Amino acid sequence: MAIAAVGAVALLTATPTLAAPGDASARGVVVDLSAEVAGVPVITADVVIGSATAPADGGTDSETALAITIPGALGVTASGTVVEVSATRGETASSANAEIADLSLAVLGTPVVDAEVITAAVSCPQVGAQTADTTFTGLELFGEPVVLVPNTPGVTASAAVTVPGLVGAALEATLTNVETTTADGATAIAVQAALRLSGSIVGGPLIDIPVGTVILAEAVCERPLGPTGTPTQPTAPPTDGPTQPPTEGPTQPPTGDPTQPPTAAPTLPVTGGNSSGLWWLLGTGAAMVVTGTAARLILRRSRASLEA
């Protein structure tokens, strides 16, 4: 038997769809296995052990101390206890968790998964980061200890099994671990096993049959909305355009048309310090005019006498 990491493995998760913010749910053991060889069923198992869904109007739903059994199964046996599954819806947070103890799962008479404790827990606060956590103690795949790293292709192993009508039959199992969060929700699946059956039909071709999945400890939640029923919006940014600084005290607007340049008043010369100087200038000017007029008359008379 060999254990190795393989390439990308599709997560065939039967995770319940959450319809609204604030939802939360948890499941303990989910088995969905089926296989036929030459038209004859060799593996059949379909059961959910432990399920909780948070009440729509708020509160907690839970189940505890459930025995792990698979009534009516063919080729599959299981034992252990679903210690608890719980889902809570609150005004400011939703959460869910699942815990399994002393698990033993066998397929076609071969032990496939064993574990002492397996847990999954999620928390979705209205404000803050969503969280998803898983743990497992004593986890074994086909009797060999394994360690799972979240959100990776996981660990694959195979073991020989006996199947009527099948030559060289082998059962392969890939275990993966899921811890995912988004801005609005979280999902945690402690262990998910994807099974395949291969071999050659007597006198026929080699076959490879997908058998199904087993989920061990699953929890899912979504963040509640705010009190107004919508996510909190950030404060609106300031409007476009520069912000004008406040003025320091009232400012008087300028007079006149602000689009026209100011008109400069001419500067007049200073003509004297009092009125007596002005009258003196006027008298002097008048005397000069009279003197000039008399001189012109005398000059004309003199010219006229000489011509006569």
PDB file of C-alpha atoms in Angstrom, residues 36-307:
ATOM      1  CA  GLU A  36     -21.945  -1.949  -9.330  1.00  0.00           C
ATOM      2  CA  VAL A  37     -19.854  -4.594 -11.068  1.00  0.00           C
ATOM      3  CA  ALA A  38     -21.381  -6.198 -14.167  1.00  0.00           C
ATOM      4  CA  GLY A  39     -24.739  -4.809 -13.140  1.00  0.00           C
ATOM      5  CA  VAL A  40     -24.569  -6.255  -9.643  1.00  0.00           C
ATOM      6  CA  PRO A  41     -24.501  -3.803  -6.681  1.00  0.00           C
ATOM      7  CA  VAL A  42     -21.424  -4.279  -4.482  1.00  0.00           C
ATOM      8  CA  ILE A  43     -21.449  -1.026  -2.479  1.00  0.00           C
ATOM      9  CA  THR A  44     -24.508   0.901  -1.274  1.00  0.00           C
ATOM     10  CA  ALA A  45     -24.649   3.416   1.580  1.00  0.00           C
ATOM     11  CA  ASP A  46     -26.595   6.667   1.894  1.00  0.00           C
ATOM     12  CA  VAL A  47     -26.997   8.355   5.282  1.00  0.00           C
ATOM     13  CA  VAL A  48     -26.594  11.640   7.166  1.00  0.00           C
ATOM     14  CA  ILE A  49     -25.840  11.295  10.878  1.00  0.00           C
ATOM     15  CA  GLY A  50     -26.219  14.572  12.782  1.00  0.00           C
ATOM     16  CA  SER A  51     -27.589  17.693  11.102  1.00  0.00           C
ATOM     17  CA  ALA A  52     -28.288  21.193  12.444  1.00  0.00           C
ATOM     18  CA  THR A  53     -29.624  24.334  10.748  1.00  0.00           C
ATOM     19  CA  ALA A  54     -29.816  27.682  12.511  1.00  0.00           C
ATOM     20  CA  PRO A  55     -33.447  28.850  13.029  1.00  0.00           C
ATOM     21  CA  ALA A  56     -34.596  31.500  10.569  1.00  0.00           C
ATOM     22  CA  ASP A  57     -35.758  33.797  13.381  1.00  0.00           C
ATOM     23  CA  GLY A  58     -32.544  33.420  15.376  1.00  0.00           C
ATOM     24  CA  GLY A  59     -31.273  30.988  17.974  1.00  0.00           C
ATOM     25  CA  THR A  60     -29.478  27.607  18.006  1.00  0.00           C
ATOM     26  CA  ASP A  61     -30.247  24.190  16.572  1.00  0.00           C
ATOM     27  CA  SER A  62     -28.190  21.209  17.753  1.00  0.00           C
ATOM     28  CA  GLU A  63     -27.963  17.424  18.078  1.00  0.00           C
ATOM     29  CA  THR A  64     -25.691  15.508  20.436  1.00  0.00           C
ATOM     30  CA  ALA A  65     -24.465  11.982  21.217  1.00  0.00           C
ATOM     31  CA  LEU A  66     -25.544  10.264  18.002  1.00  0.00           C
ATOM     32  CA  ALA A  67     -24.331   6.722  17.286  1.00  0.00           C
ATOM     33  CA  ILE A  68     -22.665   6.298  13.886  1.00  0.00           C
ATOM     34  CA  THR A  69     -24.400   3.445  12.079  1.00  0.00           C
ATOM     35  CA  ILE A  70     -25.525   2.857   8.490  1.00  0.00           C
ATOM     36  CA  PRO A  71     -28.729   0.807   8.420  1.00  0.00           C
ATOM     37  CA  GLY A  72     -29.342  -1.077   5.161  1.00  0.00           C
ATOM     38  CA  ALA A  73     -25.831  -0.474   3.825  1.00  0.00           C
ATOM     39  CA  LEU A  74     -24.134  -2.951   1.478  1.00  0.00           C
ATOM     40  CA  GLY A  75     -20.378  -3.384   1.686  1.00  0.00           C
ATOM     41  CA  VAL A  76     -20.004  -0.434   4.126  1.00  0.00           C
ATOM     42  CA  THR A  77     -19.821  -0.394   7.937  1.00  0.00           C
ATOM     43  CA  ALA A  78     -19.189   2.434  10.399  1.00  0.00           C
ATOM     44  CA  SER A  79     -19.004   3.066  14.125  1.00  0.00           C
ATOM     45  CA  GLY A  80     -18.300   5.911  16.538  1.00  0.00           C
ATOM     46  CA  THR A  81     -20.206   8.919  17.860  1.00  0.00           C
ATOM     47  CA  VAL A  82     -21.273  12.284  16.520  1.00  0.00           C
ATOM     48  CA  VAL A  83     -20.560  14.168  19.721  1.00  0.00           C
ATOM     49  CA  GLU A  84     -22.317  17.337  18.586  1.00  0.00           C
ATOM     50  CA  VAL A  85     -23.544  19.320  15.636  1.00  0.00           C
ATOM     51  CA  SER A  86     -24.680  22.894  16.306  1.00  0.00           C
ATOM     52  CA  ALA A  87     -25.682  25.951  14.282  1.00  0.00           C
ATOM     53  CA  THR A  88     -26.467  29.424  15.635  1.00  0.00           C
ATOM     54  CA  ARG A  89     -27.939  32.541  14.066  1.00  0.00           C
ATOM     55  CA  GLY A  90     -27.562  35.806  15.994  1.00  0.00           C
ATOM     56  CA  GLU A  91     -28.030  39.510  15.331  1.00  0.00           C
ATOM     57  CA  THR A  92     -24.304  40.191  15.149  1.00  0.00           C
ATOM     58  CA  ALA A  93     -22.844  36.778  14.204  1.00  0.00           C
ATOM     59  CA  SER A  94     -23.636  33.292  12.955  1.00  0.00           C
ATOM     60  CA  SER A  95     -21.624  30.147  13.727  1.00  0.00           C
ATOM     61  CA  ALA A  96     -21.606  26.358  13.435  1.00  0.00           C
ATOM     62  CA  ASN A  97     -19.557  23.380  14.609  1.00  0.00           C
ATOM     63  CA  ALA A  98     -19.397  19.576  14.356  1.00  0.00           C
ATOM     64  CA  GLU A  99     -17.443  16.992  16.357  1.00  0.00           C
ATOM     65  CA  ILE A 100     -16.934  13.250  15.848  1.00  0.00           C
ATOM     66  CA  ALA A 101     -15.233  10.765  18.185  1.00  0.00           C
ATOM     67  CA  ASP A 102     -13.868   7.203  17.797  1.00  0.00           C
ATOM     68  CA  LEU A 103     -14.704   6.954  14.120  1.00  0.00           C
ATOM     69  CA  SER A 104     -14.153   3.754  12.126  1.00  0.00           C
ATOM     70  CA  LEU A 105     -15.277   3.445   8.485  1.00  0.00           C
ATOM     71  CA  ALA A 106     -14.770   0.228   6.486  1.00  0.00           C
ATOM     72  CA  VAL A 107     -15.619  -0.527   2.852  1.00  0.00           C
ATOM     73  CA  LEU A 108     -15.670  -4.068   1.377  1.00  0.00           C
ATOM     74  CA  GLY A 109     -14.328  -5.388   4.682  1.00  0.00           C
ATOM     75  CA  THR A 110     -11.263  -3.102   4.607  1.00  0.00           C
ATOM     76  CA  PRO A 111     -10.723  -0.295   7.179  1.00  0.00           C
ATOM     77  CA  VAL A 112     -10.580   2.950   5.221  1.00  0.00           C
ATOM     78  CA  VAL A 113     -10.750   5.895   7.657  1.00  0.00           C
ATOM     79  CA  ASP A 114     -10.177   5.843  11.418  1.00  0.00           C
ATOM     80  CA  ALA A 115      -9.840   8.765  13.840  1.00  0.00           C
ATOM     81  CA  GLU A 116     -10.011   9.503  17.546  1.00  0.00           C
ATOM     82  CA  VAL A 117     -11.416  13.046  17.204  1.00  0.00           C
ATOM     83  CA  ILE A 118     -12.473  15.109  14.195  1.00  0.00           C
ATOM     84  CA  THR A 119     -13.852  18.671  14.469  1.00  0.00           C
ATOM     85  CA  ALA A 120     -14.956  21.542  12.236  1.00  0.00           C
ATOM     86  CA  ALA A 121     -15.985  25.050  13.317  1.00  0.00           C
ATOM     87  CA  VAL A 122     -16.850  28.318  11.566  1.00  0.00           C
ATOM     88  CA  SER A 123     -17.652  31.819  12.768  1.00  0.00           C
ATOM     89  CA  CYS A 124     -19.179  34.648  10.732  1.00  0.00           C
ATOM     90  CA  PRO A 125     -19.294  37.947  12.656  1.00  0.00           C
ATOM     91  CA  GLN A 126     -21.147  40.927  11.245  1.00  0.00           C
ATOM     92  CA  VAL A 127     -17.970  42.975  11.663  1.00  0.00           C
ATOM     93  CA  GLY A 128     -14.537  41.395  11.306  1.00  0.00           C
ATOM     94  CA  ALA A 129     -12.982  38.416   9.556  1.00  0.00           C
ATOM     95  CA  GLN A 130     -14.841  35.166   8.916  1.00  0.00           C
ATOM     96  CA  THR A 131     -13.046  32.078  10.282  1.00  0.00           C
ATOM     97  CA  ALA A 132     -12.931  28.340   9.460  1.00  0.00           C
ATOM     98  CA  ASP A 133     -11.018  25.775  11.544  1.00  0.00           C
ATOM     99  CA  THR A 134     -10.650  21.983  11.553  1.00  0.00           C
ATOM    100  CA  THR A 135      -8.812  19.457  13.733  1.00  0.00           C
ATOM    101  CA  PHE A 136      -8.236  15.706  13.671  1.00  0.00           C
ATOM    102  CA  THR A 137      -6.494  13.451  16.166  1.00  0.00           C
ATOM    103  CA  GLY A 138      -5.303   9.936  15.301  1.00  0.00           C
ATOM    104  CA  LEU A 139      -6.384  10.193  11.649  1.00  0.00           C
ATOM    105  CA  GLU A 140      -5.509   7.078   9.593  1.00  0.00           C
ATOM    106  CA  LEU A 141      -6.056   6.077   5.977  1.00  0.00           C
ATOM    107  CA  PHE A 142      -6.011   2.319   5.348  1.00  0.00           C
ATOM    108  CA  GLY A 143      -4.332   1.902   8.739  1.00  0.00           C
ATOM    109  CA  GLU A 144      -1.549   4.442   8.111  1.00  0.00           C
ATOM    110  CA  PRO A 145      -1.320   7.821   9.917  1.00  0.00           C
ATOM    111  CA  VAL A 146      -1.903  10.825   7.666  1.00  0.00           C
ATOM    112  CA  VAL A 147      -1.788  14.601   8.028  1.00  0.00           C
ATOM    113  CA  LEU A 148      -4.042  16.769   5.900  1.00  0.00           C
ATOM    114  CA  VAL A 149      -3.159  20.282   4.787  1.00  0.00           C
ATOM    115  CA  PRO A 150      -6.180  22.543   4.145  1.00  0.00           C
ATOM    116  CA  ASN A 151      -7.168  23.310   0.557  1.00  0.00           C
ATOM    117  CA  THR A 152      -4.595  21.038  -1.134  1.00  0.00           C
ATOM    118  CA  PRO A 153      -5.027  17.967  -3.380  1.00  0.00           C
ATOM    119  CA  GLY A 154      -4.827  15.887  -0.206  1.00  0.00           C
ATOM    120  CA  VAL A 155      -3.511  12.359   0.369  1.00  0.00           C
ATOM    121  CA  THR A 156      -4.283   9.288  -1.731  1.00  0.00           C
ATOM    122  CA  ALA A 157      -3.861   5.594  -0.875  1.00  0.00           C
ATOM    123  CA  SER A 158      -5.186   2.257  -2.100  1.00  0.00           C
ATOM    124  CA  ALA A 159      -5.694  -1.284  -0.804  1.00  0.00           C
ATOM    125  CA  ALA A 160      -6.547  -4.607  -2.341  1.00  0.00           C
ATOM    126  CA  VAL A 161     -10.146  -5.744  -1.833  1.00  0.00           C
ATOM    127  CA  THR A 162     -12.212  -8.782  -2.744  1.00  0.00           C
ATOM    128  CA  VAL A 163     -15.121  -8.224  -5.130  1.00  0.00           C
ATOM    129  CA  PRO A 164     -17.037 -11.074  -6.760  1.00  0.00           C
ATOM    130  CA  GLY A 165     -16.531 -11.039 -10.517  1.00  0.00           C
ATOM    131  CA  LEU A 166     -13.582  -8.614 -10.342  1.00  0.00           C
ATOM    132  CA  VAL A 167      -9.912  -9.631 -10.755  1.00  0.00           C
ATOM    133  CA  GLY A 168      -7.180  -7.535  -9.113  1.00  0.00           C
ATOM    134  CA  ALA A 169      -9.723  -5.338  -7.395  1.00  0.00           C
ATOM    135  CA  ALA A 170      -8.421  -2.288  -5.521  1.00  0.00           C
ATOM    136  CA  LEU A 171     -10.143   0.429  -3.517  1.00  0.00           C
ATOM    137  CA  GLU A 172      -8.595   3.888  -3.746  1.00  0.00           C
ATOM    138  CA  ALA A 173      -9.362   6.759  -1.376  1.00  0.00           C
ATOM    139  CA  THR A 174      -8.304  10.422  -1.476  1.00  0.00           C
ATOM    140  CA  LEU A 175      -8.680  12.445   1.709  1.00  0.00           C
ATOM    141  CA  THR A 176      -8.899  16.255   1.570  1.00  0.00           C
ATOM    142  CA  ASN A 177      -9.434  19.037   4.090  1.00  0.00           C
ATOM    143  CA  VAL A 178     -11.305  22.304   3.446  1.00  0.00           C
ATOM    144  CA  GLU A 179     -10.968  25.607   5.304  1.00  0.00           C
ATOM    145  CA  THR A 180     -12.241  28.488   3.178  1.00  0.00           C
ATOM    146  CA  THR A 181     -13.444  32.005   3.966  1.00  0.00           C
ATOM    147  CA  THR A 182     -14.810  34.877   1.923  1.00  0.00           C
ATOM    148  CA  ALA A 183     -15.876  38.399   2.804  1.00  0.00           C
ATOM    149  CA  ASP A 184     -19.353  37.061   3.639  1.00  0.00           C
ATOM    150  CA  GLY A 185     -19.011  33.432   4.737  1.00  0.00           C
ATOM    151  CA  ALA A 186     -16.945  30.430   5.800  1.00  0.00           C
ATOM    152  CA  THR A 187     -16.832  26.659   5.158  1.00  0.00           C
ATOM    153  CA  ALA A 188     -14.943  23.991   7.112  1.00  0.00           C
ATOM    154  CA  ILE A 189     -14.835  20.264   6.235  1.00  0.00           C
ATOM    155  CA  ALA A 190     -12.483  18.311   8.457  1.00  0.00           C
ATOM    156  CA  VAL A 191     -12.233  15.184   6.278  1.00  0.00           C
ATOM    157  CA  GLN A 192     -13.680  14.436   2.881  1.00  0.00           C
ATOM    158  CA  ALA A 193     -13.006  11.043   1.309  1.00  0.00           C
ATOM    159  CA  ALA A 194     -13.471  10.382  -2.415  1.00  0.00           C
ATOM    160  CA  LEU A 195     -13.512   6.628  -3.236  1.00  0.00           C
ATOM    161  CA  ARG A 196     -12.891   4.680  -6.474  1.00  0.00           C
ATOM    162  CA  LEU A 197     -12.994   0.957  -7.261  1.00  0.00           C
ATOM    163  CA  SER A 198     -10.855  -0.576 -10.001  1.00  0.00           C
ATOM    164  CA  GLY A 199     -10.076  -4.032 -11.385  1.00  0.00           C
ATOM    165  CA  SER A 200     -10.698  -6.313 -14.361  1.00  0.00           C
ATOM    166  CA  ILE A 201     -13.942  -8.088 -15.021  1.00  0.00           C
ATOM    167  CA  VAL A 202     -13.375 -11.799 -15.530  1.00  0.00           C
ATOM    168  CA  GLY A 203     -12.843 -12.223 -19.254  1.00  0.00           C
ATOM    169  CA  GLY A 204     -13.381  -8.484 -19.772  1.00  0.00           C
ATOM    170  CA  PRO A 205     -11.688  -5.075 -19.664  1.00  0.00           C
ATOM    171  CA  LEU A 206     -10.155  -3.087 -16.827  1.00  0.00           C
ATOM    172  CA  ILE A 207     -12.744  -0.901 -15.116  1.00  0.00           C
ATOM    173  CA  ASP A 208     -12.509   2.184 -12.896  1.00  0.00           C
ATOM    174  CA  ILE A 209     -15.690   3.040 -10.986  1.00  0.00           C
ATOM    175  CA  PRO A 210     -16.296   6.277  -9.005  1.00  0.00           C
ATOM    176  CA  VAL A 211     -17.833   5.057  -5.741  1.00  0.00           C
ATOM    177  CA  GLY A 212     -18.782   8.375  -4.089  1.00  0.00           C
ATOM    178  CA  THR A 213     -17.859  10.521  -1.099  1.00  0.00           C
ATOM    179  CA  VAL A 214     -17.850  10.536   2.682  1.00  0.00           C
ATOM    180  CA  ILE A 215     -17.857  13.803   4.658  1.00  0.00           C
ATOM    181  CA  LEU A 216     -16.728  13.835   8.279  1.00  0.00           C
ATOM    182  CA  ALA A 217     -17.511  17.008  10.297  1.00  0.00           C
ATOM    183  CA  GLU A 218     -18.778  19.924   8.214  1.00  0.00           C
ATOM    184  CA  ALA A 219     -19.715  23.482   9.263  1.00  0.00           C
ATOM    185  CA  VAL A 220     -20.915  26.417   7.136  1.00  0.00           C
ATOM    186  CA  CYS A 221     -22.038  29.979   7.940  1.00  0.00           C
ATOM    187  CA  GLU A 222     -22.732  33.364   6.378  1.00  0.00           C
ATOM    188  CA  ARG A 223     -22.217  36.846   7.815  1.00  0.00           C
ATOM    189  CA  PRO A 224     -25.395  38.581   9.075  1.00  0.00           C
ATOM    190  CA  LEU A 225     -26.395  41.913   7.577  1.00  0.00           C
ATOM    191  CA  GLY A 226     -26.365  45.156   9.527  1.00  0.00           C
ATOM    192  CA  PRO A 227     -29.344  46.543  11.487  1.00  0.00           C
ATOM    193  CA  THR A 228     -30.675  48.300   8.375  1.00  0.00           C
ATOM    194  CA  GLY A 229     -30.680  45.065   6.385  1.00  0.00           C
ATOM    195  CA  THR A 230     -27.812  46.136   4.151  1.00  0.00           C
ATOM    196  CA  PRO A 231     -24.030  45.994   4.503  1.00  0.00           C
ATOM    197  CA  THR A 232     -22.447  48.992   6.161  1.00  0.00           C
ATOM    198  CA  GLN A 233     -21.385  51.531   3.562  1.00  0.00           C
ATOM    199  CA  PRO A 234     -18.212  53.605   3.865  1.00  0.00           C
ATOM    200  CA  THR A 235     -18.471  57.334   4.418  1.00  0.00           C
ATOM    201  CA  ALA A 236     -19.133  59.180   1.144  1.00  0.00           C
ATOM    202  CA  PRO A 237     -16.092  60.954  -0.280  1.00  0.00           C
ATOM    203  CA  PRO A 238     -16.085  64.760  -0.595  1.00  0.00           C
ATOM    204  CA  THR A 239     -17.648  66.269  -3.710  1.00  0.00           C
ATOM    205  CA  ASP A 240     -15.510  67.086  -6.718  1.00  0.00           C
ATOM    206  CA  GLY A 241     -13.654  70.362  -6.813  1.00  0.00           C
ATOM    207  CA  PRO A 242     -11.271  72.042  -4.410  1.00  0.00           C
ATOM    208  CA  THR A 243     -12.439  72.864  -0.948  1.00  0.00           C
ATOM    209  CA  GLN A 244     -12.327  76.580  -0.165  1.00  0.00           C
ATOM    210  CA  PRO A 245     -10.639  77.437   3.118  1.00  0.00           C
ATOM    211  CA  PRO A 246     -12.725  79.459   5.590  1.00  0.00           C
ATOM    212  CA  THR A 247     -12.179  83.196   5.579  1.00  0.00           C
ATOM    213  CA  GLU A 248     -10.974  84.984   8.670  1.00  0.00           C
ATOM    214  CA  GLY A 249     -13.796  87.418   9.316  1.00  0.00           C
ATOM    215  CA  PRO A 250     -16.176  89.126   6.858  1.00  0.00           C
ATOM    216  CA  THR A 251     -14.706  90.432   3.620  1.00  0.00           C
ATOM    217  CA  GLN A 252     -16.192  93.479   1.871  1.00  0.00           C
ATOM    218  CA  PRO A 253     -16.742  92.978  -1.865  1.00  0.00           C
ATOM    219  CA  PRO A 254     -14.927  95.407  -4.177  1.00  0.00           C
ATOM    220  CA  THR A 255     -16.939  98.314  -5.611  1.00  0.00           C
ATOM    221  CA  GLY A 256     -17.536  98.786  -9.288  1.00  0.00           C
ATOM    222  CA  ASP A 257     -17.328  96.262 -12.083  1.00  0.00           C
ATOM    223  CA  PRO A 258     -14.778  93.587 -11.049  1.00  0.00           C
ATOM    224  CA  THR A 259     -14.028  92.784 -14.712  1.00  0.00           C
ATOM    225  CA  GLN A 260     -12.834  96.402 -15.499  1.00  0.00           C
ATOM    226  CA  PRO A 261      -9.423  97.656 -14.421  1.00  0.00           C
ATOM    227  CA  PRO A 262      -9.503 100.504 -11.895  1.00  0.00           C
ATOM    228  CA  THR A 263      -9.536 104.054 -13.354  1.00  0.00           C
ATOM    229  CA  ALA A 264      -6.622 106.293 -12.261  1.00  0.00           C
ATOM    230  CA  ALA A 265      -7.614 109.860 -11.297  1.00  0.00           C
ATOM    231  CA  PRO A 266      -5.276 112.578 -12.702  1.00  0.00           C
ATOM    232  CA  THR A 267      -3.080 114.424 -10.279  1.00  0.00           C
ATOM    233  CA  LEU A 268      -3.597 118.208 -10.453  1.00  0.00           C
ATOM    234  CA  PRO A 269      -0.690 120.609  -9.816  1.00  0.00           C
ATOM    235  CA  VAL A 270      -0.799 122.688  -6.703  1.00  0.00           C
ATOM    236  CA  THR A 271      -1.436 126.370  -7.682  1.00  0.00           C
ATOM    237  CA  GLY A 272      -1.129 128.037  -4.366  1.00  0.00           C
ATOM    238  CA  GLY A 273      -1.731 127.898  -0.793  1.00  0.00           C
ATOM    239  CA  ASN A 274      -4.478 130.640  -0.591  1.00  0.00           C
ATOM    240  CA  SER A 275      -6.957 132.811  -2.685  1.00  0.00           C
ATOM    241  CA  SER A 276      -4.928 136.089  -2.586  1.00  0.00           C
ATOM    242  CA  GLY A 277      -2.288 134.619  -4.860  1.00  0.00           C
ATOM    243  CA  LEU A 278      -4.930 133.660  -7.383  1.00  0.00           C
ATOM    244  CA  TRP A 279      -6.412 137.185  -7.517  1.00  0.00           C
ATOM    245  CA  TRP A 280      -2.955 138.693  -8.008  1.00  0.00           C
ATOM    246  CA  LEU A 281      -2.351 136.486 -11.038  1.00  0.00           C
ATOM    247  CA  LEU A 282      -5.709 137.461 -12.552  1.00  0.00           C
ATOM    248  CA  GLY A 283      -4.985 141.222 -12.115  1.00  0.00           C
ATOM    249  CA  THR A 284      -1.543 140.938 -13.646  1.00  0.00           C
ATOM    250  CA  GLY A 285      -2.967 139.122 -16.676  1.00  0.00           C
ATOM    251  CA  ALA A 286      -5.665 141.751 -17.223  1.00  0.00           C
ATOM    252  CA  ALA A 287      -3.126 144.622 -17.095  1.00  0.00           C
ATOM    253  CA  MET A 288      -0.958 142.905 -19.665  1.00  0.00           C
ATOM    254  CA  VAL A 289      -3.914 142.523 -22.016  1.00  0.00           C
ATOM    255  CA  VAL A 290      -4.824 146.244 -21.710  1.00  0.00           C
ATOM    256  CA  THR A 291      -1.223 147.380 -22.245  1.00  0.00           C
ATOM    257  CA  GLY A 292      -0.874 145.174 -25.334  1.00  0.00           C
ATOM    258  CA  THR A 293      -4.075 146.553 -26.862  1.00  0.00           C
ATOM    259  CA  ALA A 294      -3.026 150.172 -26.317  1.00  0.00           C
ATOM    260  CA  ALA A 295       0.371 149.534 -27.859  1.00  0.00           C
ATOM    261  CA  ARG A 296      -1.223 148.047 -30.979  1.00  0.00           C
ATOM    262  CA  LEU A 297      -3.490 151.140 -31.397  1.00  0.00           C
ATOM    263  CA  ILE A 298      -0.555 153.582 -31.075  1.00  0.00           C
ATOM    264  CA  LEU A 299       1.456 151.597 -33.609  1.00  0.00           C
ATOM    265  CA  ARG A 300      -1.412 151.680 -36.170  1.00  0.00           C
ATOM    266  CA  ARG A 301      -1.840 155.492 -35.795  1.00  0.00           C
ATOM    267  CA  SER A 302       1.871 156.107 -36.299  1.00  0.00           C
ATOM    268  CA  ARG A 303       1.850 154.067 -39.535  1.00  0.00           C
ATOM    269  CA  ALA A 304      -1.194 155.944 -40.794  1.00  0.00           C
ATOM    270  CA  SER A 305       0.474 159.404 -40.193  1.00  0.00           C
ATOM    271  CA  LEU A 306       3.585 158.426 -42.069  1.00  0.00           C
ATOM    272  CA  GLU A 307       1.638 157.197 -45.106  1.00  0.00           C
TER     273      GLU A 307
END
